[in-house]
Coordinates of C-alpha atoms in Angstrom, one line a residue:
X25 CA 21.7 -9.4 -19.5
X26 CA 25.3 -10.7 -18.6
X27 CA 25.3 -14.1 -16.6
X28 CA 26.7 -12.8 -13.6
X29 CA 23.0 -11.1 -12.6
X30 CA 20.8 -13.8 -11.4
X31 CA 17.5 -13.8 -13.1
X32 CA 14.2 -15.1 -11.9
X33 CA 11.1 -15.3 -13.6
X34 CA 7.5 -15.6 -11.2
X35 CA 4.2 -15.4 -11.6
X36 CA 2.1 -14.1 -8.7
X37 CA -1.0 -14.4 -7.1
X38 CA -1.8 -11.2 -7.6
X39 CA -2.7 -10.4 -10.7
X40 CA 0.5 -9.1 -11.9
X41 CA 1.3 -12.0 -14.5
X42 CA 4.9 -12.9 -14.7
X43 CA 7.8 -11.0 -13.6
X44 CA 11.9 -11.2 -13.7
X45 CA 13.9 -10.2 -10.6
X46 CA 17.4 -8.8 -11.7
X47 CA 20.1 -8.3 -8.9
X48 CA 20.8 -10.5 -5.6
X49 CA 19.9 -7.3 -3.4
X50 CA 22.5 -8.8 -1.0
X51 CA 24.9 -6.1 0.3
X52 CA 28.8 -6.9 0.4
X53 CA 28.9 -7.1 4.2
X54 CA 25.8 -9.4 4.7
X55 CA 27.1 -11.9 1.5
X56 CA 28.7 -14.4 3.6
X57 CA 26.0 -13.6 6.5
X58 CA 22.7 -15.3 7.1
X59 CA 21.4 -12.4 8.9
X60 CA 18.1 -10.6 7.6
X61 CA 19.0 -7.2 6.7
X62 CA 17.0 -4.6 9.1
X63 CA 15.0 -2.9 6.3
X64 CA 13.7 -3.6 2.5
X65 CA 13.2 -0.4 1.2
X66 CA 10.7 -0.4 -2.1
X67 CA 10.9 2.1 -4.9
X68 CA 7.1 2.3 -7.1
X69 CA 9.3 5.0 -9.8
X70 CA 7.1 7.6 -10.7
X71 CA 8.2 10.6 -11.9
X72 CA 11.7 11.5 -13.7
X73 CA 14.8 9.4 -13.7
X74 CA 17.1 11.8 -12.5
X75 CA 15.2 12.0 -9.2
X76 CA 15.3 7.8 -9.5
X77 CA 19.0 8.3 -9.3
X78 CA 19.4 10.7 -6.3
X79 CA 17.1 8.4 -4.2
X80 CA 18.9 5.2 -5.2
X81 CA 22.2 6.9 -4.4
X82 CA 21.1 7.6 -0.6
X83 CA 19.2 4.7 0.2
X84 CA 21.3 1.8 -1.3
X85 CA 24.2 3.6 1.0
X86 CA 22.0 1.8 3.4
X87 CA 24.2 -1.2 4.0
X88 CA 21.7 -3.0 6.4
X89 CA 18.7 -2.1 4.0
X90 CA 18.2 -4.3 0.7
X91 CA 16.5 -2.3 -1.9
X92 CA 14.0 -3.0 -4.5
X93 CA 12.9 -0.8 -7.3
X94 CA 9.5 -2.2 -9.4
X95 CA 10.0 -1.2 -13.6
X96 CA 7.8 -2.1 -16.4
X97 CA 9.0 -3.7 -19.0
X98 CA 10.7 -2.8 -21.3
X99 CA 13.5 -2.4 -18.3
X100 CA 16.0 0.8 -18.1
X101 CA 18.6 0.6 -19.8
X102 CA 21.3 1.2 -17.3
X103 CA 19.8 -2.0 -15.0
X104 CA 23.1 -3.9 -15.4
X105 CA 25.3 -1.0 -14.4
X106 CA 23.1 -0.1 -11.3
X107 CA 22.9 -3.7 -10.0
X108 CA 26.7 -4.4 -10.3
X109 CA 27.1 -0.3 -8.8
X110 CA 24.9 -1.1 -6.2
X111 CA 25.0 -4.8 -4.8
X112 CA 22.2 -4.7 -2.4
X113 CA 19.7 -3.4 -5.0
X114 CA 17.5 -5.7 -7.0
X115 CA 14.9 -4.8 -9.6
X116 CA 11.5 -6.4 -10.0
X117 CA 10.8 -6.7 -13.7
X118 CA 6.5 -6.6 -14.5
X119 CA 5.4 -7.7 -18.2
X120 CA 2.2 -6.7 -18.1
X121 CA 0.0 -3.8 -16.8
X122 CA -1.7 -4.1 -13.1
X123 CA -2.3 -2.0 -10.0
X124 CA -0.2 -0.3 -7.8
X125 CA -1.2 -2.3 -4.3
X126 CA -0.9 -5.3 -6.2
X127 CA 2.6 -4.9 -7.5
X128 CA 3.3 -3.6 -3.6
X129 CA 2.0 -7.3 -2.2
X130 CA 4.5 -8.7 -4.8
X131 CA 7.6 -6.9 -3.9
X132 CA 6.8 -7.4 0.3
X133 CA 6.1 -11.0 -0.5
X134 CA 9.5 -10.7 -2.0
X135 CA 11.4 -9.3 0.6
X136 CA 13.8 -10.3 3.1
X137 CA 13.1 -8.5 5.8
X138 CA 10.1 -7.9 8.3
X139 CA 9.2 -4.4 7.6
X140 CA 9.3 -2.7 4.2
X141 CA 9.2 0.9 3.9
X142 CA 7.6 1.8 0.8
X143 CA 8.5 5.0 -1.1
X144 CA 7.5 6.9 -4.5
X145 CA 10.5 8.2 -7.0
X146 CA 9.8 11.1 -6.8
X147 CA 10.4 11.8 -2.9
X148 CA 13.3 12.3 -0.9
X149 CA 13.2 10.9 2.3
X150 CA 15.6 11.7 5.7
X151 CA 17.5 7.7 6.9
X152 CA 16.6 8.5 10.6
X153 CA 14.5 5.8 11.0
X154 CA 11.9 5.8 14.0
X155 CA 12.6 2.8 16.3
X156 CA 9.6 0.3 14.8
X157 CA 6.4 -0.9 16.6
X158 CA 4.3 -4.0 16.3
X159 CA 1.6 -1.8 13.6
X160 CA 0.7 -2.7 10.3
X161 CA 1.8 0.4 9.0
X162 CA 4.1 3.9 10.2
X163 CA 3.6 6.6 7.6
X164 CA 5.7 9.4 7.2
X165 CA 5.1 13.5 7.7
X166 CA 4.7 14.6 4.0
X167 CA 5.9 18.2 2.9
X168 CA 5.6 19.7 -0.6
X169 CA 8.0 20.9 -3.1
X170 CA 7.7 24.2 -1.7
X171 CA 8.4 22.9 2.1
X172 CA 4.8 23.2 3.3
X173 CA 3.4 20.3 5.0
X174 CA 0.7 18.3 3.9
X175 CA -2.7 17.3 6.2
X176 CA -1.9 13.8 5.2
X177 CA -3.5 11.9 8.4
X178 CA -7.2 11.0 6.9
X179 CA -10.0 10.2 9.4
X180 CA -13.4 9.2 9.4
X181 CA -16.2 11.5 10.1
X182 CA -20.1 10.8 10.0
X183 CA -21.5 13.4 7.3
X184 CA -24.8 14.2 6.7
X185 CA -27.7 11.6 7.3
X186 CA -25.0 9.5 8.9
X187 CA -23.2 9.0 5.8
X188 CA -19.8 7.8 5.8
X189 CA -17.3 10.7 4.8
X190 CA -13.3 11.5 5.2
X191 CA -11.7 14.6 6.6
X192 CA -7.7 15.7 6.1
X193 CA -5.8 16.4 9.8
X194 CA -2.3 17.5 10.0
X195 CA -0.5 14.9 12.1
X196 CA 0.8 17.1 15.1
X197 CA 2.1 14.0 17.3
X198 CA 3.4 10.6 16.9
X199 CA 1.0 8.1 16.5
X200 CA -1.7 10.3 14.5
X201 CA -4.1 7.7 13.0
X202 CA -4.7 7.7 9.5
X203 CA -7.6 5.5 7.7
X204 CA -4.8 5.2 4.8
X205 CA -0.9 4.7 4.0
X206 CA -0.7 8.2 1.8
X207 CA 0.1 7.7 -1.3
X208 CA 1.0 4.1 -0.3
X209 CA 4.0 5.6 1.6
X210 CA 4.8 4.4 5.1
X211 CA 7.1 1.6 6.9
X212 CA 4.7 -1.6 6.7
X213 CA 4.9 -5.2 8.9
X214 CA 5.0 -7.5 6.0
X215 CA 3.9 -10.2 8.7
X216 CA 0.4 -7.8 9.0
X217 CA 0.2 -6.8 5.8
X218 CA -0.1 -10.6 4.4
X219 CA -2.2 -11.4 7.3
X220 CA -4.8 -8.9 6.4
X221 CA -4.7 -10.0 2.5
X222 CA -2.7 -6.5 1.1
X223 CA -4.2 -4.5 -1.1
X224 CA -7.1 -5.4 -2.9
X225 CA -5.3 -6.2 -6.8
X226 CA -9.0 -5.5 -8.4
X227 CA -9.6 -2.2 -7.3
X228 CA -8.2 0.1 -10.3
X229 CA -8.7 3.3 -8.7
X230 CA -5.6 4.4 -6.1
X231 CA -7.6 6.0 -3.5
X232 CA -10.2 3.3 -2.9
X233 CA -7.6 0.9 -3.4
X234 CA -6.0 2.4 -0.1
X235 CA -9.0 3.1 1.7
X236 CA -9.9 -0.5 0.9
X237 CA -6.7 -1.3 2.8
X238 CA -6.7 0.8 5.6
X239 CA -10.4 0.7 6.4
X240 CA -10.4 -3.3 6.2
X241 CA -6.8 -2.8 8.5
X242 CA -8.7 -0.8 11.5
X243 CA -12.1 -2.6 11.7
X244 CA -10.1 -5.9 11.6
X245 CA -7.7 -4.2 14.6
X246 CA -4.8 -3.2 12.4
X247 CA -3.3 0.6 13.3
X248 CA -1.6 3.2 10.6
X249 CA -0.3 5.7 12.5
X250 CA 2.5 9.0 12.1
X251 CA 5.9 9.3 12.9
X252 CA 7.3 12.7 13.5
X253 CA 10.8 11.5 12.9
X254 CA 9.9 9.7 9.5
X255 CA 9.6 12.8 6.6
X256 CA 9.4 13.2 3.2
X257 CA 9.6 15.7 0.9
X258 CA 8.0 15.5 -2.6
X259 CA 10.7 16.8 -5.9
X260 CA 7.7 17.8 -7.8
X261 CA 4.3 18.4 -8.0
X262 CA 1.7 16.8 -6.0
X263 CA -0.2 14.3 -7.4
X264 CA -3.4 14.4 -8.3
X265 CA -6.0 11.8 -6.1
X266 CA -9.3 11.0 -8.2
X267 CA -12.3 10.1 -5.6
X268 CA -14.5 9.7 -8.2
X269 CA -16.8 6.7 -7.2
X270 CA -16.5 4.2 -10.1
X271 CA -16.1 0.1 -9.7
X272 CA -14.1 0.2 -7.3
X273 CA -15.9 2.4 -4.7
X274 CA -18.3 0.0 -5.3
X275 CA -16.2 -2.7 -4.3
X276 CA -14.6 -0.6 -1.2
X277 CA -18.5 0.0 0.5
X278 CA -19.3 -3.2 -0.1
X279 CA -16.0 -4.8 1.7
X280 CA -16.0 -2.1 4.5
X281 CA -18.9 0.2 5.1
X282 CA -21.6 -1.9 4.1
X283 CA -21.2 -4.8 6.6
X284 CA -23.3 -4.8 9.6
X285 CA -21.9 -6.5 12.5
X286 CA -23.6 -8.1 15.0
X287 CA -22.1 -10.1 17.8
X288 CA -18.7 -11.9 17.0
X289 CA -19.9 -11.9 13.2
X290 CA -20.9 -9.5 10.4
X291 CA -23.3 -9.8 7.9
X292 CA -23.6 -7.8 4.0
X293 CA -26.8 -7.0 2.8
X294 CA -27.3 -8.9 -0.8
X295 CA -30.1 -6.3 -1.9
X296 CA -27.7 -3.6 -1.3
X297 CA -24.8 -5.7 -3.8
X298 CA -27.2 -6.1 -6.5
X299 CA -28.2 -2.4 -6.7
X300 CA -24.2 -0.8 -6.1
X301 CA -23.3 -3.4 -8.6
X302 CA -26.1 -2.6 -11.3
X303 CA -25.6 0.8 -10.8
X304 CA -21.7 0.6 -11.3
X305 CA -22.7 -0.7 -15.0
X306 CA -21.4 -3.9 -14.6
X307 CA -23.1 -6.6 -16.8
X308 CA -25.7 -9.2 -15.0
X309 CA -23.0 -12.0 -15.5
X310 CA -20.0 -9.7 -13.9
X311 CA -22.5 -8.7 -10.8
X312 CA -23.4 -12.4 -10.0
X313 CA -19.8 -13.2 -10.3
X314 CA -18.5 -10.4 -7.9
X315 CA -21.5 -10.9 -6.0
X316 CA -20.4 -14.9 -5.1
X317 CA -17.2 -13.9 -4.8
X318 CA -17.9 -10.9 -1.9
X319 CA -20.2 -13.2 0.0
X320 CA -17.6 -15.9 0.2
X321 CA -14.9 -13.1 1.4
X322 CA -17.6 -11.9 3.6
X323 CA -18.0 -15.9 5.0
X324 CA -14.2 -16.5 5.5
X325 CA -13.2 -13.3 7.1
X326 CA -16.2 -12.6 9.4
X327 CA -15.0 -13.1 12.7
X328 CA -12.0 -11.2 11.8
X329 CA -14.1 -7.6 12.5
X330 CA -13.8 -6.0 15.3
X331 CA -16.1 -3.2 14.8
X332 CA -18.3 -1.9 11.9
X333 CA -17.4 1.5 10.3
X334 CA -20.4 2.8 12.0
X335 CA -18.2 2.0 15.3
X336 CA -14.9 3.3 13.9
X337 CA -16.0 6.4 13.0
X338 CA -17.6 6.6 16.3
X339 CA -14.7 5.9 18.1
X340 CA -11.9 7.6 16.2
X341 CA -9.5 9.6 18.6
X342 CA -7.2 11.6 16.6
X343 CA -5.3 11.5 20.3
X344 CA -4.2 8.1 19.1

């Protein structure tokens, strides 16, 4: 790398290991300014890079916005020519492997502004941005390749024996309710989204990693709700979500729909850890170990439930 790109290396409390920021992400008008800019907007970059290079086009055009894309190592190699192209985008650099919610805490703890919208690179998204309310999260109306739109606004339901289930809804008005940020997509309140602890880095699996989140997010009072105006398209196929329960659905029911409260505090079952963690094939030493560690989460953050997801799903108005 030249001199003239400042370089920063981190390491996070997140599990990501170290990581190098390249680029000042400072447009030309707001270099001499010591005003915020109005939006971070973060790019995950999956998919192929010519769809990387339409969406940088149109949102680093964006003059109030500062951009940040997250690569793996070993970085493009056209970094330098994009940051010098495009002076309000900066690249977060990972060196080793970790989640996707994890990478997501690092890159909003990282930005300058209060509310990060958080996109995929393989989307296109319209710049009429929705006038932004104090929620955690505002997710976008999602349409497929093809133009159809997708039932994206995911709710609780009460399934058979009074088990905890999920159902699909497409969001019709603004301010549809959705127990998750689809496909981690949506405008978030970086002051909310540190308050409630981001996304859990430990949970491998996407889909209870953001039902983790946006479960934890309602029953602590935390909305995610549609915006009409806000809509993306997807430039390829849709990706595929695996719900197959594995470690970390056990570490989802035992955050979320396992505790019981009970007055202005909740409560979690130890019986009930020991047999979701046995039976999730963790060894005796990693069950006591999680088991310590959920019980002191459980002890810190009690008071911080509002309801139980008994009472959420009870409750739900897809009204909004």
């Amino acid at each position: 790398m030249m001199s003239t790109i400042p370089l920063i290396s981190n390491t996070t409390e997140d599990d990501n290991g170290p990581y190098t920021v390249v680029g000042s992400g400072i447009s030309r008008h707001r270099k001499y300014s010591a005003k915020r800019p109005a939006l971070t907007v973060l790019i995950l970059n999956r998919g192929p890079r010519q769809y990387r290079s339409m969406l940088f086009q149109k949102i680093c055009s964006l003059d109030s916005a500062e951009v940040l894309s997250l690569e793996q190592r070993p970085a493009p190699h056209n970094l330098e020519i994009l940051s010098k192209r495009y002076t309000n985008l900066k690249f977060l650099i990972f060196s080793q492997k970790s989640t996707i919610g994890a990478r997501i805490n690092t890159a909003i703890r990282e930005a300058n502004s209060e509310y990060v919208y958080v996109l995929q690179g393989d989307m296109k998204t319209n710049t009429s941005f929705p006038k932004l309310t104090e929620i955690l999260c505002t997710t976008p109306v999602f349409v497929d390749n093809q133009g159809r739109t997708i039932p994206t606004s995911i709710g609780p339901i009460a399934g058979a024996r009074r088990v905890f289930d999920t159902q699909p809804r497409f969001p019709e008005k603004n301010g549809t309710p959705s127990l998750i940020p689809w496909d981690y997509t949506g405008i978030y309140s970086k002051t909310k989204h540190q308050s409630i602890g981001g996304f859990d880095p430990h949970i491998e699996e996407s889909w209870w990693q953001k039902m983790d989140y946006g479960m934890r997010a309602w029953l602590w009072g935390e909305e995610i709700r549609t915006h009409l105006s806000l809509k993306i398209s997807y430039l390829d196929e849709l990706p595929i979500e695996d719900l197959s329960p594995g470690i970390g659905y056990s570490r989802f029911y035992l955050k979320n729909l396992a505790i019981r409260k009970d007055g202005d505090s909740v409560s979690l079952p130890v019986r009930l850890i020991w047999s979701l963690l046995f039976s999730a094939g963790l060894s005796l030493r990693a069950v006591r170990r999680q088991i310590r560690e959920l019980q002191l989460w459980v002890q810190i953050n009690q008071y911080r439930f509002k309801k139980d997801a008994a009472e959420l799903t009870e409750l739900w108005d897809w009204s909004g």
